[in-house]
XYZ file of C-alpha atoms in Angstrom:
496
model
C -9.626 29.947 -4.169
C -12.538 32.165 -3.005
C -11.934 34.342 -0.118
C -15.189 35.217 2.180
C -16.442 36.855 5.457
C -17.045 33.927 8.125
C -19.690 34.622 10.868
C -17.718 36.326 12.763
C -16.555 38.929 10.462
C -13.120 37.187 9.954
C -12.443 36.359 6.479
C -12.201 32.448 5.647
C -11.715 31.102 2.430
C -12.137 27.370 0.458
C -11.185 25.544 -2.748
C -12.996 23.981 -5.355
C -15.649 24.476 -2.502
C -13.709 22.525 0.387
C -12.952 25.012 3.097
C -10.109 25.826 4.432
C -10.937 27.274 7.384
C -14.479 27.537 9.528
C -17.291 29.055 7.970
C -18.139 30.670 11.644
C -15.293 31.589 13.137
C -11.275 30.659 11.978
C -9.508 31.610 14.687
C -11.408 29.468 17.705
C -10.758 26.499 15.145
C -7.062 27.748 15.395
C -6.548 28.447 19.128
C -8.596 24.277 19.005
C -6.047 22.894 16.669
C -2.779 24.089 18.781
C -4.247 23.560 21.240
C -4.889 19.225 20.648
C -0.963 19.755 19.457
C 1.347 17.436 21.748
C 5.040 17.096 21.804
C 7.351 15.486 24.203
C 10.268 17.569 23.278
C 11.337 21.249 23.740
C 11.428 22.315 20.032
C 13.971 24.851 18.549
C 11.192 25.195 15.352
C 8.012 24.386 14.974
C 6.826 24.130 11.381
C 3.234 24.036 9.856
C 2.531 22.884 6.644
C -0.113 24.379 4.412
C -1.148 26.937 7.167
C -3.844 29.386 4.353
C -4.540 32.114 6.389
C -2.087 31.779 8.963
C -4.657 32.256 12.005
C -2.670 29.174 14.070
C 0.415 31.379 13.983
C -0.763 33.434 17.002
C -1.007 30.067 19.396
C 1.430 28.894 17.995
C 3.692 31.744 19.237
C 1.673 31.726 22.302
C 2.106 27.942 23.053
C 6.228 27.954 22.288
C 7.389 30.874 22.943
C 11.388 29.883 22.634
C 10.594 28.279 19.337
C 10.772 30.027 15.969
C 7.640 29.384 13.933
C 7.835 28.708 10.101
C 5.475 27.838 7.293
C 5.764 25.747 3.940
C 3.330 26.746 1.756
C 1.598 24.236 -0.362
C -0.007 27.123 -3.114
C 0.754 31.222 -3.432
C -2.732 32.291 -2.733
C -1.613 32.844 0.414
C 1.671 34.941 -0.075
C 0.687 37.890 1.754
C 0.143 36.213 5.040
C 3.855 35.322 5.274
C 5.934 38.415 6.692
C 4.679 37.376 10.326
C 6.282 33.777 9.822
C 10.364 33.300 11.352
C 10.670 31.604 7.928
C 8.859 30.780 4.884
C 9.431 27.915 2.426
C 7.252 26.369 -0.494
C 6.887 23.081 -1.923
C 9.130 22.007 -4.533
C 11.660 19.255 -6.199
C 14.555 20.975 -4.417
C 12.735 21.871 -0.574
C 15.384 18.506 1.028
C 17.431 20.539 0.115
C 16.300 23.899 1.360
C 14.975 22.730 4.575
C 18.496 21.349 5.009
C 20.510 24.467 4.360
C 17.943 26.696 6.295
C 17.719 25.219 9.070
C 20.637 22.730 9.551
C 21.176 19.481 10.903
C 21.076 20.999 14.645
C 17.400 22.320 14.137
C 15.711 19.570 12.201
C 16.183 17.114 14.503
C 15.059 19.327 17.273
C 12.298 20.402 15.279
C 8.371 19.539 15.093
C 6.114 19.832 11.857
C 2.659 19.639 11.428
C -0.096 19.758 8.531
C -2.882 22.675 8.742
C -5.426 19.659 8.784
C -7.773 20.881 6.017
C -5.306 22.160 4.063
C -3.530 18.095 3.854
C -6.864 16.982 2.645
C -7.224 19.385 -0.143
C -3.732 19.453 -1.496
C -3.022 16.292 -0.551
C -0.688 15.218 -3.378
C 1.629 18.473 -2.278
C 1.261 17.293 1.645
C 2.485 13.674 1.088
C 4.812 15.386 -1.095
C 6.376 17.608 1.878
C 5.939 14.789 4.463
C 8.403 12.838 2.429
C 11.247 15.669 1.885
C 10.748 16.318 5.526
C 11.914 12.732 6.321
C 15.166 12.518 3.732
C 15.810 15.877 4.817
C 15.745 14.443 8.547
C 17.887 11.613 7.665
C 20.172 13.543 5.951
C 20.451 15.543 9.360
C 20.580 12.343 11.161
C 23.520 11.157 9.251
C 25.585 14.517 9.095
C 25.052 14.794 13.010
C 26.652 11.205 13.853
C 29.642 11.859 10.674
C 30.213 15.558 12.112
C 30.876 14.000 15.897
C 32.288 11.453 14.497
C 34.714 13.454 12.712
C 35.078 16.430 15.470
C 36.906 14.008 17.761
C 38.976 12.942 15.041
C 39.816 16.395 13.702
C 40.657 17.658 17.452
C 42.634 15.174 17.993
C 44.623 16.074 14.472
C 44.792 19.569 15.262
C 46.654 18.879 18.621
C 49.415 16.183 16.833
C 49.806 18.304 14.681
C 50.408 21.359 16.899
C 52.753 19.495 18.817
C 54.548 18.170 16.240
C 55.230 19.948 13.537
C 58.428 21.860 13.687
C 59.395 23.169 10.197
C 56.578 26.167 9.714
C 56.884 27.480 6.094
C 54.808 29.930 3.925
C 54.302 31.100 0.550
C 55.127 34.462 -1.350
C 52.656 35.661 -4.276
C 54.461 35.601 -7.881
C 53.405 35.538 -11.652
C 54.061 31.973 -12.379
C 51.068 29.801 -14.092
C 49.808 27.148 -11.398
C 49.690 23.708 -12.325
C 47.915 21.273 -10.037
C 47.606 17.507 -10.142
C 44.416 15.767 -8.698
C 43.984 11.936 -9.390
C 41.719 11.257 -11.912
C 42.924 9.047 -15.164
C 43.462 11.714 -17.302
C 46.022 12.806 -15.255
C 48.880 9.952 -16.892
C 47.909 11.367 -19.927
C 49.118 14.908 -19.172
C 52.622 13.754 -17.517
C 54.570 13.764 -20.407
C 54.331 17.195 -21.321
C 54.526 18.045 -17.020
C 57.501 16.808 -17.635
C 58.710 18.611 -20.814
C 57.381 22.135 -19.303
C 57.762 21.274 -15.767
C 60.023 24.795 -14.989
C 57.461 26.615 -16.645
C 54.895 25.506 -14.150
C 54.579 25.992 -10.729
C 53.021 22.589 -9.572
C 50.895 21.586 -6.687
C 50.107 18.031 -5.886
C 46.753 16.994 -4.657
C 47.827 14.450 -2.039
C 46.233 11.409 -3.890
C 48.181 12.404 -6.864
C 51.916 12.764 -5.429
C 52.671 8.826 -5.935
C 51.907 9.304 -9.500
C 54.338 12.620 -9.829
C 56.904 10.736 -8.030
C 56.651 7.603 -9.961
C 57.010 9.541 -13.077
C 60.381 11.642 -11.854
C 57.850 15.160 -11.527
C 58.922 16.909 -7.858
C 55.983 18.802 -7.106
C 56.956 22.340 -5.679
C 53.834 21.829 -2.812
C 51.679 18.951 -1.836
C 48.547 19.898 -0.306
C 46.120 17.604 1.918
C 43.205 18.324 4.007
C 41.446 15.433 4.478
C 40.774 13.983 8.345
C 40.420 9.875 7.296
C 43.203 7.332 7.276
C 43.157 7.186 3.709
C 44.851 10.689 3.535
C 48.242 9.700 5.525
C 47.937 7.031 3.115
C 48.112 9.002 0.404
C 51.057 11.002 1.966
C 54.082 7.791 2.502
C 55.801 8.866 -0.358
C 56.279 12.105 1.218
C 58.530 9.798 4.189
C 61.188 8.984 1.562
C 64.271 10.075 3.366
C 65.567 11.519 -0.580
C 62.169 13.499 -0.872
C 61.788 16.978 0.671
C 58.163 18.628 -0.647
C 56.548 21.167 1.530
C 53.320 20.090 2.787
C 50.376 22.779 2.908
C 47.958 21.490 5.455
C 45.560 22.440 7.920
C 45.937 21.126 11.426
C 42.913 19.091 11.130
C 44.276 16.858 8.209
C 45.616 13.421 9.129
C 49.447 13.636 8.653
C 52.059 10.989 9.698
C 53.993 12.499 12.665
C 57.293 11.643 10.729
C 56.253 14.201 8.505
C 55.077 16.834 10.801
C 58.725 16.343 12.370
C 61.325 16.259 9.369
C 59.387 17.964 6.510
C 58.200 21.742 5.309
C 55.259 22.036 6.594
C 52.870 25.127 4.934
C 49.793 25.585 7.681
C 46.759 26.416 6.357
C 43.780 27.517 8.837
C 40.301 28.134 8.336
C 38.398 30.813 9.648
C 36.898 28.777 11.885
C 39.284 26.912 13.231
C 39.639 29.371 16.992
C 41.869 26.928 18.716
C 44.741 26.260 16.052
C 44.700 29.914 15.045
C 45.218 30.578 19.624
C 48.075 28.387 19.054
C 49.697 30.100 15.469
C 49.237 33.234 17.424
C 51.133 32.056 21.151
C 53.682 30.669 19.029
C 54.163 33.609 16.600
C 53.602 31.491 13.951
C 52.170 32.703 10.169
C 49.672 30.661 8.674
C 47.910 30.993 5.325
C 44.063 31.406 5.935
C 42.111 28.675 3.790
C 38.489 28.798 3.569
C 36.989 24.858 4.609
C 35.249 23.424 1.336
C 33.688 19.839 0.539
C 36.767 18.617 -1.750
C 40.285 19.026 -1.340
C 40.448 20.394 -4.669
C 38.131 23.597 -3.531
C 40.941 24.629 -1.433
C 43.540 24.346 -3.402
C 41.738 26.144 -6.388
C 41.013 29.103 -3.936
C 44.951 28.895 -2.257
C 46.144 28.383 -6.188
C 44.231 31.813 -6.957
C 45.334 33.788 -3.789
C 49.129 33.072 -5.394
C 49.087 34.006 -8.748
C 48.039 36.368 -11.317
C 48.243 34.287 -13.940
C 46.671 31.291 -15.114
C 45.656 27.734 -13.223
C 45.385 24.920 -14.689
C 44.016 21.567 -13.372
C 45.374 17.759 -14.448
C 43.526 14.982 -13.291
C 40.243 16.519 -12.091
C 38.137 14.039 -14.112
C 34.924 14.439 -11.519
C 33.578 11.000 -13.236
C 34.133 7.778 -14.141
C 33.666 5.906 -16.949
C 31.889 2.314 -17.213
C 34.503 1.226 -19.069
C 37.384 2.406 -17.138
C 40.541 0.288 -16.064
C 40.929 2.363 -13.105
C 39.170 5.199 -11.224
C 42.545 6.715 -10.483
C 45.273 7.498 -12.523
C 48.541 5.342 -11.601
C 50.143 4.105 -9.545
C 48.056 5.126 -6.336
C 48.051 4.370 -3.033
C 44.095 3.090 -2.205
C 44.372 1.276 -5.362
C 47.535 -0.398 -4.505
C 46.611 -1.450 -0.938
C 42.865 -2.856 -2.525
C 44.315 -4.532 -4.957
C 46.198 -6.783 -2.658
C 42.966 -8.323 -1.399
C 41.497 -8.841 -4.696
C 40.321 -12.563 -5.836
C 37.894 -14.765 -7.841
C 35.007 -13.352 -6.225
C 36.082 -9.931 -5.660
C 37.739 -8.782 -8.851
C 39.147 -5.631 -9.375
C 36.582 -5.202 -12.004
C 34.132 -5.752 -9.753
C 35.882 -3.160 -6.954
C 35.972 -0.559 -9.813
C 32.480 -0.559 -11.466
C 30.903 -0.400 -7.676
C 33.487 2.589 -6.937
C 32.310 4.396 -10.217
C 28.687 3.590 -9.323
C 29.456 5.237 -5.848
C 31.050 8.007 -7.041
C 28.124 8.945 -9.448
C 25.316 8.924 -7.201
C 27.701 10.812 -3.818
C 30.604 12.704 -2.922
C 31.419 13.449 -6.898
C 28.041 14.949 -7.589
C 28.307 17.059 -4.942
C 32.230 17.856 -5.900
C 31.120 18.824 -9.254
C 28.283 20.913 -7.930
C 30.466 22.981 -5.769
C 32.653 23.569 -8.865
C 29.917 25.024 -11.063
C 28.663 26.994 -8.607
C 32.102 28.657 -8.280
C 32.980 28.535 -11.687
C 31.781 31.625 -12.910
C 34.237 33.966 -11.082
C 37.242 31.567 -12.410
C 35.977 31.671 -16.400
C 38.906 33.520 -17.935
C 41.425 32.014 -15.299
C 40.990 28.414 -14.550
C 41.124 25.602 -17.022
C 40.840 21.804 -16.688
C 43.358 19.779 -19.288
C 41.725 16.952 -21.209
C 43.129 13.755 -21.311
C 43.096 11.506 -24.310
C 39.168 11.754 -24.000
C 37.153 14.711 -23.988
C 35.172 15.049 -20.746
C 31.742 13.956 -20.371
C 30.612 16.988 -18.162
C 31.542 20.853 -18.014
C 32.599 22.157 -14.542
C 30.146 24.877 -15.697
C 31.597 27.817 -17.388
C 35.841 26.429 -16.136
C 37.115 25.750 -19.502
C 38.162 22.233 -20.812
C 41.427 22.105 -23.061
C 43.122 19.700 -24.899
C 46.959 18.621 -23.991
C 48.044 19.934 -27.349
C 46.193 23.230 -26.512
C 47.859 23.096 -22.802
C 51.728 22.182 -24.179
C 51.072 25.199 -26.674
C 50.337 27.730 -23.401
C 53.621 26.030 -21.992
C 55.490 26.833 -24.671
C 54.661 30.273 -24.815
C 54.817 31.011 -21.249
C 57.335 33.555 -20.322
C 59.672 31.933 -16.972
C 57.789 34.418 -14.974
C 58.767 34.484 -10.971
C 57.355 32.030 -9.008
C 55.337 31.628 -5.643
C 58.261 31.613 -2.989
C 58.172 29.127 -0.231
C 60.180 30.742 2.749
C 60.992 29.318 6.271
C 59.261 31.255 8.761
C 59.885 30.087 12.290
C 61.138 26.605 13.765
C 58.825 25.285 16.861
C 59.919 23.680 20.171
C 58.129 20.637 21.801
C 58.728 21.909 25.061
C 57.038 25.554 24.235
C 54.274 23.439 22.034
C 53.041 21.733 25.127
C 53.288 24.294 27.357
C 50.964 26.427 25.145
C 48.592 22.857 24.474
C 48.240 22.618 28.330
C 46.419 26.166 28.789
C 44.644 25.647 25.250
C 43.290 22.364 26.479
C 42.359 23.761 29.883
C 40.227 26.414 28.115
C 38.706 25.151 25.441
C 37.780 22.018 27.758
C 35.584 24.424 29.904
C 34.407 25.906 26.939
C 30.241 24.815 27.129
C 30.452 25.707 23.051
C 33.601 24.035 22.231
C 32.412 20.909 23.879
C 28.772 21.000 22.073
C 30.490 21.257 19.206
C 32.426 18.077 19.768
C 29.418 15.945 21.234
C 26.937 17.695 18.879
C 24.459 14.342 19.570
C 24.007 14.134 22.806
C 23.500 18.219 22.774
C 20.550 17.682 20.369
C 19.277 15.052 22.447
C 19.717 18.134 26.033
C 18.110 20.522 23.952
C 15.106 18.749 23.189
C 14.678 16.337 26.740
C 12.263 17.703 29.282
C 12.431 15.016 31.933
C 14.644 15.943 34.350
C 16.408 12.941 35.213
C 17.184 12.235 31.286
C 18.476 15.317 30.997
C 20.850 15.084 34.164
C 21.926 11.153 32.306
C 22.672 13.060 29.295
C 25.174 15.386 31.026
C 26.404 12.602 32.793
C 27.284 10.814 29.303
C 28.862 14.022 28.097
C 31.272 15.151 30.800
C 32.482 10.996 30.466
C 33.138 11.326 27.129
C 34.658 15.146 27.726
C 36.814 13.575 30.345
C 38.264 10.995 28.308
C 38.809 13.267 25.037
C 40.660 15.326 26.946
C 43.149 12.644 28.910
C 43.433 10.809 25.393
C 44.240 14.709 24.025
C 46.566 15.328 26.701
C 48.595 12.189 26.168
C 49.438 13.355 22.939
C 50.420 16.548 24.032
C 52.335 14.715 26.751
């Protein structure tokens, strides 16, 4: 890169003798380049790629002023033109990714990029290169927008069943007790005989896809704990109806739960810090809840709940994070998806077939980024957290969480002292009538809450941030206070 005085005293440079800027004078080619710029949209970023000397970044500022301006840099000759940027990135395998977590799904779809024209030509291996991150990255945003509404309806209308519902409110003491909990994997039926043997010197907590298999097998599980929003997860939970079974159920008010539960069982809320209007509701009602932190897997909570009640050690069963070609089953057994998808299996949908397209799913999605989350974490749970083998030995480390053997697990049972543990203690019983009373004024606010409800309809906001035309935008608020209106009569029906 050689860096020179252009006509106009400015300094210009070029590479390998192609410039990257004029030879007379950089910044009129600059102010000419925004300038021929043309977007239909109101932008929340505006993002040049390859920008060398940085002299668009003044019209830039100048031409969208509510917009914050970043760069991604395509070398690092150019590193000390980036403190006047909102944001800097630079091209490499993981910038999806970055671009993603920087600037979210909100702010990629309302956002416009654009290649420093000479600068595509000379590194134009690293431009195509960006171009294509920029469009997984906006798919990626495109898909997480649509699940996220999807699932912001759904979740509301959990959190105000559940509200109404659930009567029994219970929480837990802190003791000294070694945690036990049971997640579904295969290796899991390998570890339930010496549960069993050792099950007093445990204190055990049942992932929710798990509890059919403790159940099955005799094991009574001192909590269950569920926080998924799907179907699937009150699936999971109809053991938990059996009129002879009575395990509390730690939960945030978001999770799908069967009302019959909500009404006759235990019922252990968990909240997360962002969760305004359940924790409004706790509070009206006097009601103690145990503060969760949200995470991508079920068994993130319950690692980080496991750790806020004991000193001692935790121990997972079940948390295979893979699955084997050659497995008979993704799931140890007998569990509930499996059972309900086997009953439609046939000649030309075997449940070999079913099984080898699950594994291949799980390998390429939600498990790799399961298993990421865990080593990321893992570090602070070294010396405390450790996963159980089953007859196999794992293919992959959770990074530095240990992996044991059963033989090495039965031998920590049998040394373990019967040490106190966690209590689970009644805390207050709820009243329908007082539930809706409080739902009624909760609805009322959040409903007229301009964040609350972009949260919900986060599409349609994208789409009002970035119109211009005035009678689109005036449609688009149209579309949103119908859908408002009939979230909140099908939300007040259930709180009716």
């Amino acid at each position: 890169m050689e860096f020179f005085e252009a006509k106009n005293n400015s300094i210009t440079c070029k590479h390998n003798g192609v410039f990257l800027h004029s030879s007379y004078n950089p910044e009129a080619e600059a102010e000419r380049f925004v300038s021929s710029l043309e977007i239909n949209f109101k932008p929340k970023a505006v993002i040049i790629i390859g920008p060398a000397l940085s002299y668009c970044l003044q019209f830039l500022r100048k031409k969208f002023p509510q917009a914050k301006i970043g760069a991604i840099r395509l070398c690092s000759f150019f590193d000390d033109k980036n403190k006047d940027f909102d944001f800097v990135l630079y091209e490499n395998a993981d910038l999806e990714n970055e671009l993603f977590d920087f600037l979210g799904e909100e702010t990629i779809l309302a956002g416009a990029f654009f290649s420093w024209t000479p600068s595509s030509k000379v590194f134009s291996d690293e431009d195509f290169s960006v171009w294509k991150k920029i469009k997984a990255a906006s798919e990626k945003a495109r898909s997480v927008l649509a699940t996220r509404e999807y699932f912001s309806k759904k979740w509301f209308l959990n959190k105000v069943r559940f509200l109404i519902h659930a009567k029994n409110y219970y929480s837990i003491k802190k003791a000294s007790k070694n945690i036990l909990f049971t997640s579904s994997g295969p290796s899991l039926n390998d570890a339930i005989p010496v549960i069993k043997k050792y099950r007093n010197s445990l204190f055990v907590i049942s992932l929710s896809s798990s509890i059919s298999v403790l159940i099955h097998n005799k094991i009574i599980p001192d909590l269950c704990i569920s926080t998924d929003g799907g179907w699937w997860a009150k699936k999971h939970l109809e053991p938990l109806s059996r009129p002879d079974i009575t395990i509390p159920l730690a939960v945030p008010p978001e999770a799908a739960v069967p009302s019959c539960l909500l009404k006759d069982k235990p019922v252990c809320p968990l909240c997360y810090d962002d969760d305004l209007f359940s924790k409004e509701f706790f509070n009206a009602q006097g009601i103690p809840y145990i503060t969760a932190r949200r995470n991508g897997t079920v068994s993130g909570t319950a690692l980080e709940l496991s750790d806020s009640l004991t000193a001692a050690r935790i121990f997972f069963a079940g948390l295979d994070m893979n699955c084997s070609k050659k497995a008979s089953s993704f799931h140890s057994k007998p569990n509930m998806i499996d059972l309900m998808e086997e009953s439609s299996d046939y000649f030309l949908r075997t449940k070999e077939k079913r099984i080898s397209s699950s594994c291949a799913s799980s390998r390429s999605g939600s498990m790799e980024i399961y298993k990421d989350w865990f080593k990321s974490i893992s570090k602070n749970y070294s010396e405390k957290v450790f996963r159980i083998e089953g007859k196999n030995k794992f293919d992959e480390r959770l990074g530095e969480i240990k992996d044991i053997s059963i033989f090495d697990f039965e031998e920590i049972c049998k040394k373990n002292p019967d040490n106190s543990k966690p209590e689970i203690y009644n805390t207050k019983k709820s009243y329908e009538k007082e539930n809706k009373k409080i739902m009624k004024g909760l609805l009322e606010k959040y409903f007229s809450d301009e964040g609350f409800i972009h949260e919900i309809f986060a599409c349609d906001y994208v789409l009002l941030e970035r119109e211009t035309d005035s009678a689109k935008i005036e449609a688009i608020k149209n579309r949103i206070n119908s859908k408002k209106d009939a979230l909140y009569k099908k939300a007040g029906s259930i709180a009716n």
